[in-house]
Amino acid sequence: MDETTQSAGKVCPRKVVLGKVVLMTQDHVVFFDTTLRDGEQSPGCSMTTQEKLTLAHALEDLGVDVIEAGFAMASEGDFAAIATITQAIRKPKIASLARAKQEDIEMAARSIQFADRPRLHVFLASSDLHLEYKLKISRQEALDRTAESVRLARSLVDDVEFSPEDATRSDRDFLVEMVRVAIEAGATTINMPDTVGYTTPEEYGQMFREVRERIPAVDAQNIILSAHCHDDLGLAVANSLAAIQAGARQVECAINGIGERAGNAALEEIAAALYVRRDHFGVNTSINLEKLYPTSEVLGQIITFRPSPNKAIVGANAFAHESGIHQHGMLANPLCYEIMTPSLVGVAHTHLVLGKHSGRAALRHRLEQLGFTLTREELQQTYYRFVALADRKKNIYDQDLVKILPETIRENRREPVAELD
Ligand code: KIV
Ligand code: ZN
């Protein structure tokens, strides 16, 4: 009999054999957080070293495996922030990004020299578009630079990740060749980014399957394949999950989905999807799910914007219900309209919002919480007044509810279980 236990938001598969519990290992997906690098590269998201450090501590508590702390060559500030983070953060690996250039790689290596577990992340474009127009180099030159730069990186740091930039718009044979060269030169993680958010889940999954099939060294040498998706078509999370299903065992993502243009894949959405649908994905992560919302809050306080209210997992409306039918169902059994409890991801509680779509059940529930018990008739009368008010007013506060109650009920208020908001 197979069972799945849940502890602190982590999936632990176990097998019960003749009354004994035998722990089985389940595939672990490495969470590589790039909020401090790709995330910071977007408008309104730049952070001081102190702010980066605050977020890095939150990411450590969240349980990410790798923190990409910055792009050392970009500025002195970036270098300093990476170096500071390496000295304060111990559990996650700290990655530093470098172009496939000697000076970048040496600078990146210096920025992580005091890290307990440093990672050097080297990237070079693989699409003809980038090679011809941006870098103005031939395919052969790109292969040579891949080999040289990964070899140099490996001579400085044991853990080297290589990313063929714009992988999803690259000639497939050339992409495979570049990945092969990077592995032969010593890369231990191969990240295949959808740099411009162009791919689809089927296509992206197929790319991972093909690379695994065509390069036996991937599985033979335990090379970790990694997904890195941008959200230009709103597919970043779906594409990342498709890659995981096709064998990717690292996913690169950012808190609140911040990142270049439309952003990176949202960390909280991938982590929640892998947990809530663990029956489907069957993989393990080290993310402490109850830290998802608090971490999103830390980021929201640092940068200039919050996630949109309808953003999955961390948006203000992610656990809010206004319509009468939904509120009635929620009061009867939260499973009717919620696939996870708010507390699973660190949100304090479900929010039944009283508005013009609400019904009697939610109105009674809120009034009960505030200490007012109404008979059927009193509720009916109060409900008519409530609907009339809600037609005129967008937000109904507790004070508004109290005002529309008959005098006698107001006077007989019991001990409330909730404070007036
Ligand atoms: O989107 C991208 O291609 C990148 C690389 C540097 C990994 O961010
Ligand atoms: Zn990116």
Coordinates of C-alpha atoms and ligand atoms in Angstrom, one line a residue:
M1 CA 0.0 0.0 0.0
D2 CA 1.4 3.4 -1.0
E3 CA 0.6 6.4 1.1
T4 CA 1.5 10.0 1.0
T5 CA 2.0 11.9 4.2
Q6 CA 2.0 15.7 4.5
S7 CA 4.2 17.5 6.9
A8 CA 4.8 21.2 6.9
G9 CA 3.8 21.5 3.3
K10 CA 6.4 18.9 2.1
V11 CA 5.4 15.8 0.2
C12 CA 6.9 12.6 1.8
P13 CA 6.1 9.5 -0.1
R14 CA 6.3 6.3 2.0
K15 CA 5.6 2.7 1.5
V16 CA 4.2 0.5 4.2
V17 CA 5.6 -3.0 3.9
L18 CA 4.3 -5.6 6.4
G19 CA 3.6 -3.0 9.0
K20 CA 6.9 -1.3 8.6
V21 CA 7.2 2.2 7.2
V22 CA 10.0 2.2 4.6
L23 CA 10.9 5.7 3.3
M24 CA 11.3 5.9 -0.5
T25 CA 13.1 8.8 -2.2
Q26 CA 11.1 10.8 -4.6
D27 CA 12.5 13.0 -7.3
H28 CA 13.6 16.3 -5.9
V29 CA 13.0 19.5 -7.9
V30 CA 15.7 22.1 -7.1
F31 CA 14.2 25.6 -6.7
F32 CA 16.5 28.2 -8.1
D33 CA 15.3 31.6 -7.1
T34 CA 16.2 34.4 -9.4
T35 CA 14.2 37.3 -7.8
L36 CA 17.5 39.0 -6.9
R37 CA 18.9 38.8 -10.5
D38 CA 16.3 38.4 -13.3
G39 CA 13.6 39.8 -11.0
E40 CA 15.6 42.8 -10.1
Q41 CA 16.2 43.5 -13.8
S42 CA 12.7 44.7 -14.3
P43 CA 11.4 48.3 -13.9
G44 CA 10.5 49.3 -10.3
C45 CA 12.4 46.3 -8.8
S46 CA 15.9 47.5 -8.2
M47 CA 17.0 46.9 -4.6
T48 CA 19.8 48.1 -2.3
T49 CA 22.3 45.6 -0.8
Q50 CA 20.4 45.8 2.5
E51 CA 17.1 45.1 0.8
K52 CA 18.6 42.2 -1.1
L53 CA 20.0 40.8 2.1
T54 CA 16.5 41.0 3.8
L55 CA 15.0 39.2 0.9
A56 CA 17.8 36.6 0.8
H57 CA 17.1 35.8 4.5
A58 CA 13.4 35.4 3.6
L59 CA 14.3 33.1 0.7
E60 CA 16.5 31.0 3.0
D61 CA 13.5 30.6 5.4
L62 CA 11.3 29.7 2.4
G63 CA 13.6 26.8 1.7
V64 CA 14.9 27.6 -1.8
D65 CA 17.9 25.5 -2.9
V66 CA 19.7 28.1 -4.9
I67 CA 19.6 31.9 -4.7
E68 CA 20.9 33.7 -7.8
A69 CA 22.2 36.8 -6.0
G70 CA 23.1 38.9 -9.0
F71 CA 25.2 39.7 -12.1
A72 CA 28.6 40.6 -10.6
M73 CA 29.8 42.4 -13.8
A74 CA 26.7 44.6 -14.0
S75 CA 27.8 47.1 -11.3
E76 CA 29.9 47.5 -8.1
G77 CA 26.6 47.4 -6.2
D78 CA 25.7 44.1 -7.7
F79 CA 29.1 42.6 -6.9
A80 CA 28.9 44.0 -3.3
A81 CA 25.3 42.6 -2.8
I82 CA 26.4 39.1 -4.0
A83 CA 29.5 39.1 -1.7
T84 CA 27.4 40.3 1.2
I85 CA 24.8 37.6 0.7
T86 CA 27.4 34.8 0.5
Q87 CA 28.6 35.8 4.0
A88 CA 25.2 35.9 5.6
I89 CA 23.3 33.0 4.0
R90 CA 24.4 29.5 4.7
K91 CA 21.8 27.0 3.6
P92 CA 21.0 27.7 -0.1
K93 CA 23.7 27.7 -2.8
I94 CA 24.6 31.2 -4.0
A95 CA 24.8 31.6 -7.7
S96 CA 26.5 34.5 -9.6
L97 CA 25.7 35.1 -13.3
A98 CA 28.4 35.7 -15.9
R99 CA 28.4 36.1 -19.7
A100 CA 30.7 33.7 -21.5
K101 CA 33.7 36.1 -21.1
Q102 CA 36.9 35.7 -19.1
E103 CA 36.5 39.0 -17.2
D104 CA 32.8 38.2 -16.3
I105 CA 33.6 34.7 -15.1
E106 CA 36.5 35.8 -13.0
M107 CA 34.5 38.6 -11.5
A108 CA 31.6 36.3 -10.8
A109 CA 33.9 33.7 -9.2
R110 CA 35.3 36.5 -6.9
S111 CA 31.8 37.6 -5.9
I112 CA 31.1 34.1 -4.5
Q113 CA 34.5 33.1 -3.2
F114 CA 33.3 33.1 0.5
A115 CA 30.1 31.2 -0.2
D116 CA 29.9 27.7 1.5
R117 CA 28.4 26.4 -1.7
P118 CA 29.0 28.7 -4.7
R119 CA 27.6 28.2 -8.1
L120 CA 28.8 30.0 -11.3
H121 CA 26.1 30.5 -13.9
V122 CA 27.5 31.1 -17.4
F123 CA 25.3 32.0 -20.4
L124 CA 25.8 32.4 -24.1
A125 CA 23.1 32.8 -26.8
S126 CA 22.4 29.8 -29.0
S127 CA 19.8 31.2 -31.4
D128 CA 21.0 32.4 -34.8
L129 CA 19.1 35.6 -34.3
H130 CA 21.2 36.4 -31.2
L131 CA 24.4 35.1 -32.7
E132 CA 24.1 37.1 -35.9
Y133 CA 22.6 40.4 -34.6
K134 CA 23.6 40.7 -31.0
L135 CA 26.9 38.9 -30.6
K136 CA 28.0 38.9 -34.3
I137 CA 29.7 35.5 -34.0
S138 CA 29.4 32.3 -35.9
R139 CA 28.0 29.1 -34.6
Q140 CA 31.5 27.6 -34.4
E141 CA 32.7 30.6 -32.4
A142 CA 29.8 30.1 -30.0
L143 CA 30.7 26.5 -29.5
D144 CA 34.4 27.4 -28.9
R145 CA 33.4 30.1 -26.4
T146 CA 31.0 27.7 -24.6
A147 CA 33.9 25.2 -24.2
E148 CA 36.4 27.8 -23.1
S149 CA 34.2 29.6 -20.7
V150 CA 32.7 26.5 -19.0
R151 CA 36.2 25.1 -18.6
L152 CA 37.4 28.4 -17.1
A153 CA 34.4 28.5 -14.7
R154 CA 35.0 24.8 -13.7
S155 CA 38.7 25.7 -12.9
L156 CA 37.3 28.3 -10.4
V157 CA 34.2 26.7 -9.0
D158 CA 33.0 23.0 -8.9
D159 CA 29.3 23.8 -9.5
V160 CA 28.8 25.3 -12.9
E161 CA 25.5 26.0 -14.7
F162 CA 25.4 26.7 -18.4
S163 CA 22.5 28.4 -20.2
P164 CA 22.1 28.5 -23.9
E165 CA 20.2 31.8 -24.0
D166 CA 17.1 31.9 -26.3
A167 CA 17.2 28.1 -26.3
T168 CA 13.6 27.8 -27.4
R169 CA 14.2 29.7 -30.7
S170 CA 17.4 27.9 -31.5
D171 CA 18.1 25.4 -34.2
R172 CA 17.5 22.1 -32.3
D173 CA 20.6 20.3 -33.7
F174 CA 22.8 23.3 -32.8
L175 CA 21.3 23.6 -29.3
V176 CA 22.0 19.9 -28.7
E177 CA 25.5 20.4 -29.9
M178 CA 26.1 23.4 -27.6
V179 CA 24.7 21.5 -24.6
R180 CA 26.9 18.5 -25.4
V181 CA 30.0 20.8 -25.5
A182 CA 29.0 22.5 -22.2
I183 CA 28.7 19.1 -20.5
E184 CA 32.0 17.9 -21.9
A185 CA 33.6 21.1 -20.6
G186 CA 32.3 20.4 -17.1
A187 CA 28.9 22.0 -16.7
T188 CA 26.9 20.2 -14.0
T189 CA 23.5 21.9 -14.6
I190 CA 22.1 22.8 -18.0
N191 CA 19.5 25.4 -18.1
M192 CA 17.4 25.8 -21.3
P193 CA 15.8 29.2 -21.0
D194 CA 12.7 30.3 -22.8
T195 CA 14.2 33.8 -22.8
V196 CA 11.4 35.6 -24.6
G197 CA 8.4 33.6 -23.4
Y198 CA 7.7 32.1 -26.8
T199 CA 7.3 28.4 -26.3
T200 CA 4.3 26.3 -25.4
P201 CA 4.1 23.5 -22.8
E202 CA 4.1 20.6 -25.3
E203 CA 7.0 22.1 -27.2
Y204 CA 9.1 22.9 -24.2
G205 CA 8.6 19.5 -22.6
Q206 CA 9.6 17.9 -26.0
M207 CA 12.8 19.9 -26.0
F208 CA 13.8 18.5 -22.6
R209 CA 12.9 14.9 -23.7
E210 CA 14.9 15.3 -26.9
V211 CA 18.0 16.7 -25.2
R212 CA 17.9 13.8 -22.7
E213 CA 17.6 11.3 -25.5
R214 CA 20.2 12.7 -27.7
I215 CA 22.8 13.3 -25.1
P216 CA 23.2 10.1 -23.0
A217 CA 25.7 11.9 -20.7
V218 CA 22.8 13.9 -19.2
D219 CA 21.4 10.9 -17.4
A220 CA 24.7 9.0 -17.2
Q221 CA 26.5 11.9 -15.4
N222 CA 23.4 13.0 -13.4
I223 CA 23.4 16.4 -15.2
I224 CA 20.5 18.5 -13.8
L225 CA 18.3 19.9 -16.6
S226 CA 16.7 23.2 -15.7
A227 CA 13.7 25.3 -16.8
H228 CA 13.8 29.1 -17.0
C229 CA 10.6 30.6 -18.4
H230 CA 9.4 34.1 -19.1
D231 CA 5.8 35.0 -19.1
D232 CA 5.3 37.0 -22.4
L233 CA 2.4 34.7 -23.4
G234 CA 1.3 34.0 -19.8
L235 CA 2.7 30.5 -20.1
A236 CA 5.7 30.6 -17.9
V237 CA 4.4 28.4 -15.1
A238 CA 2.7 26.0 -17.5
N239 CA 5.9 25.7 -19.4
S240 CA 8.0 25.2 -16.3
L241 CA 5.7 22.4 -15.1
A242 CA 5.8 20.7 -18.6
A243 CA 9.6 20.8 -18.3
I244 CA 9.4 19.1 -14.9
Q245 CA 7.2 16.4 -16.3
A246 CA 9.8 15.9 -19.1
G247 CA 12.6 15.4 -16.6
A248 CA 13.8 18.9 -15.6
R249 CA 14.9 18.7 -12.0
Q250 CA 15.6 22.4 -11.5
V251 CA 13.2 25.2 -12.0
E252 CA 14.2 28.9 -12.1
C253 CA 11.6 31.3 -10.9
A254 CA 10.9 34.5 -9.0
I255 CA 8.7 35.6 -6.1
N256 CA 5.5 37.2 -7.4
G257 CA 6.7 36.3 -10.9
I258 CA 8.7 39.5 -11.2
G259 CA 11.3 39.6 -14.0
E260 CA 12.2 41.0 -17.4
R261 CA 9.1 42.3 -19.3
A262 CA 6.1 40.2 -18.3
G263 CA 8.2 38.5 -15.7
N264 CA 9.6 35.1 -14.8
A265 CA 7.7 32.0 -13.8
A266 CA 6.1 32.7 -10.3
L267 CA 7.8 30.6 -7.6
E268 CA 4.7 30.5 -5.4
E269 CA 2.6 29.1 -8.3
I270 CA 5.0 26.4 -9.2
A271 CA 5.5 25.3 -5.6
A272 CA 1.8 25.3 -4.8
A273 CA 1.0 23.4 -8.1
L274 CA 3.6 20.7 -7.4
Y275 CA 2.2 20.3 -3.9
V276 CA -1.6 20.5 -4.5
R277 CA -1.3 18.3 -7.6
R278 CA 1.4 16.0 -6.1
D279 CA -0.8 13.1 -7.3
H280 CA 0.0 14.3 -10.9
F281 CA 3.6 15.5 -10.7
G282 CA 5.0 13.1 -8.1
V283 CA 8.0 15.2 -7.2
N284 CA 9.4 16.6 -4.0
T285 CA 10.6 20.1 -3.1
S286 CA 12.1 21.7 -0.1
I287 CA 9.9 24.7 -0.2
N288 CA 8.1 25.6 3.2
L289 CA 4.8 26.4 1.6
E290 CA 3.5 28.4 4.6
K291 CA 6.3 30.9 3.9
L292 CA 5.0 31.7 0.4
Y293 CA 2.8 34.6 1.4
P294 CA 5.1 36.1 4.0
T295 CA 8.0 36.1 1.4
S296 CA 5.7 37.7 -1.2
E297 CA 5.0 40.4 1.4
V298 CA 8.7 41.0 2.1
L299 CA 9.2 41.5 -1.6
G300 CA 6.1 43.7 -1.9
Q301 CA 7.5 46.0 0.8
I302 CA 10.8 46.3 -0.9
I303 CA 9.9 47.0 -4.5
T304 CA 7.4 49.5 -5.9
F305 CA 4.5 47.3 -6.6
R306 CA 2.4 44.4 -5.1
P307 CA 1.0 41.4 -7.1
S308 CA -2.3 42.1 -8.8
P309 CA -5.3 41.2 -6.6
N310 CA -6.3 38.3 -8.7
K311 CA -2.7 36.8 -8.7
A312 CA -2.8 33.1 -7.8
I313 CA -1.6 32.2 -4.3
V314 CA -0.5 35.6 -3.1
G315 CA -2.9 38.1 -4.6
A316 CA -5.3 39.9 -2.2
N317 CA -8.3 38.0 -3.7
A318 CA -6.7 34.6 -4.0
F319 CA -8.7 33.5 -0.9
A320 CA -11.6 36.0 -1.1
H321 CA -15.2 35.1 -2.1
E322 CA -18.0 37.6 -2.8
S323 CA -20.8 35.8 -4.6
G324 CA -23.6 34.4 -2.5
I325 CA -23.4 30.9 -4.1
H326 CA -19.7 30.6 -3.4
Q327 CA -20.0 32.0 0.1
H328 CA -22.8 29.6 1.0
G329 CA -20.7 26.7 -0.3
M330 CA -17.6 27.9 1.6
L331 CA -19.5 28.1 4.8
A332 CA -20.9 24.6 4.3
N333 CA -17.5 23.2 3.3
P334 CA -14.5 25.2 2.2
L335 CA -13.5 22.4 -0.2
C336 CA -16.5 23.5 -2.3
Y337 CA -14.5 26.4 -3.7
E338 CA -10.9 26.2 -2.3
I339 CA -8.4 23.7 -3.5
M340 CA -6.0 24.5 -0.7
T341 CA -6.4 26.1 2.7
P342 CA -5.1 29.7 3.0
S343 CA -2.9 28.6 5.9
L344 CA -1.1 26.1 3.7
V345 CA 0.6 29.1 1.9
G346 CA 0.7 31.3 5.0
V347 CA -2.4 33.4 4.4
A348 CA -4.2 34.0 7.7
H349 CA -7.8 33.1 6.6
T350 CA -10.3 33.0 3.9
H351 CA -12.0 36.4 3.3
L352 CA -15.8 36.4 2.7
V353 CA -16.2 39.8 1.1
L354 CA -19.6 41.4 1.6
G355 CA -20.8 43.0 -1.6
K356 CA -23.9 43.2 -3.8
H357 CA -23.3 39.5 -4.9
S358 CA -23.4 38.2 -1.4
G359 CA -26.2 36.2 0.1
R360 CA -28.0 35.9 3.5
A361 CA -25.6 33.1 4.6
A362 CA -22.5 35.3 4.5
L363 CA -24.4 38.2 6.0
R364 CA -25.6 36.1 8.9
H365 CA -22.1 34.6 9.4
R366 CA -20.4 38.0 9.6
L367 CA -23.1 39.4 11.9
E368 CA -22.7 36.4 14.2
Q369 CA -18.9 36.9 14.3
L370 CA -19.6 40.5 15.3
G371 CA -21.8 39.4 18.1
F372 CA -25.3 40.0 16.6
T373 CA -27.9 37.2 16.5
L374 CA -30.8 37.7 14.2
T375 CA -34.1 35.9 13.8
R376 CA -35.1 34.8 10.3
E377 CA -37.3 37.8 9.9
E378 CA -34.7 40.3 11.2
L379 CA -32.2 38.8 8.9
Q380 CA -34.5 39.1 5.9
Q381 CA -35.1 42.8 6.7
T382 CA -31.5 43.5 7.3
Y383 CA -30.6 41.7 4.0
Y384 CA -32.9 44.0 2.0
R385 CA -31.2 47.1 3.5
F386 CA -27.8 45.5 2.9
V387 CA -28.5 44.8 -0.8
A388 CA -29.8 48.4 -1.3
L389 CA -26.6 49.7 0.4
A390 CA -24.3 47.4 -1.6
D391 CA -25.9 48.7 -4.9
R392 CA -24.7 52.2 -4.0
K393 CA -21.4 51.4 -2.2
K394 CA -18.4 49.4 -3.5
N395 CA -16.9 48.4 -0.2
I396 CA -19.2 47.4 2.7
Y397 CA -17.4 47.7 6.1
D398 CA -18.5 46.2 9.4
Q399 CA -19.5 49.7 10.6
D400 CA -21.9 49.9 7.6
L401 CA -23.5 46.6 8.7
V402 CA -24.0 47.8 12.3
K403 CA -25.7 50.9 11.0
I404 CA -28.3 49.0 9.1
L405 CA -29.2 46.8 12.0
P406 CA -32.4 47.4 14.0
E407 CA -31.8 49.4 17.2
T408 CA -32.9 46.5 19.5
I409 CA -30.3 44.1 18.0
R410 CA -27.6 46.6 18.3
E411 CA -28.3 47.0 22.0
N412 CA -28.2 43.3 22.6
R413 CA -24.8 42.6 21.2
R414 CA -23.1 39.5 22.6
E415 CA -19.3 39.0 23.1
P416 CA -18.0 39.2 19.5
V417 CA -15.5 36.7 18.0
A418 CA -14.2 39.2 15.5
E419 CA -13.3 42.9 15.9
L420 CA -15.1 45.5 13.8
D421 CA -12.9 46.3 10.8
Ligands
KIV1 O1 16.1 34.6 -19.8 C1 17.2 34.2 -19.9 O2 17.7 33.6 -20.9 C2 18.2 34.4 -18.8 C3 19.5 33.8 -18.9 C4 20.6 34.7 -18.4 C5 19.5 32.5 -18.1 O3 17.8 35.1 -17.8
ZN2 ZN 15.6 35.2 -17.8

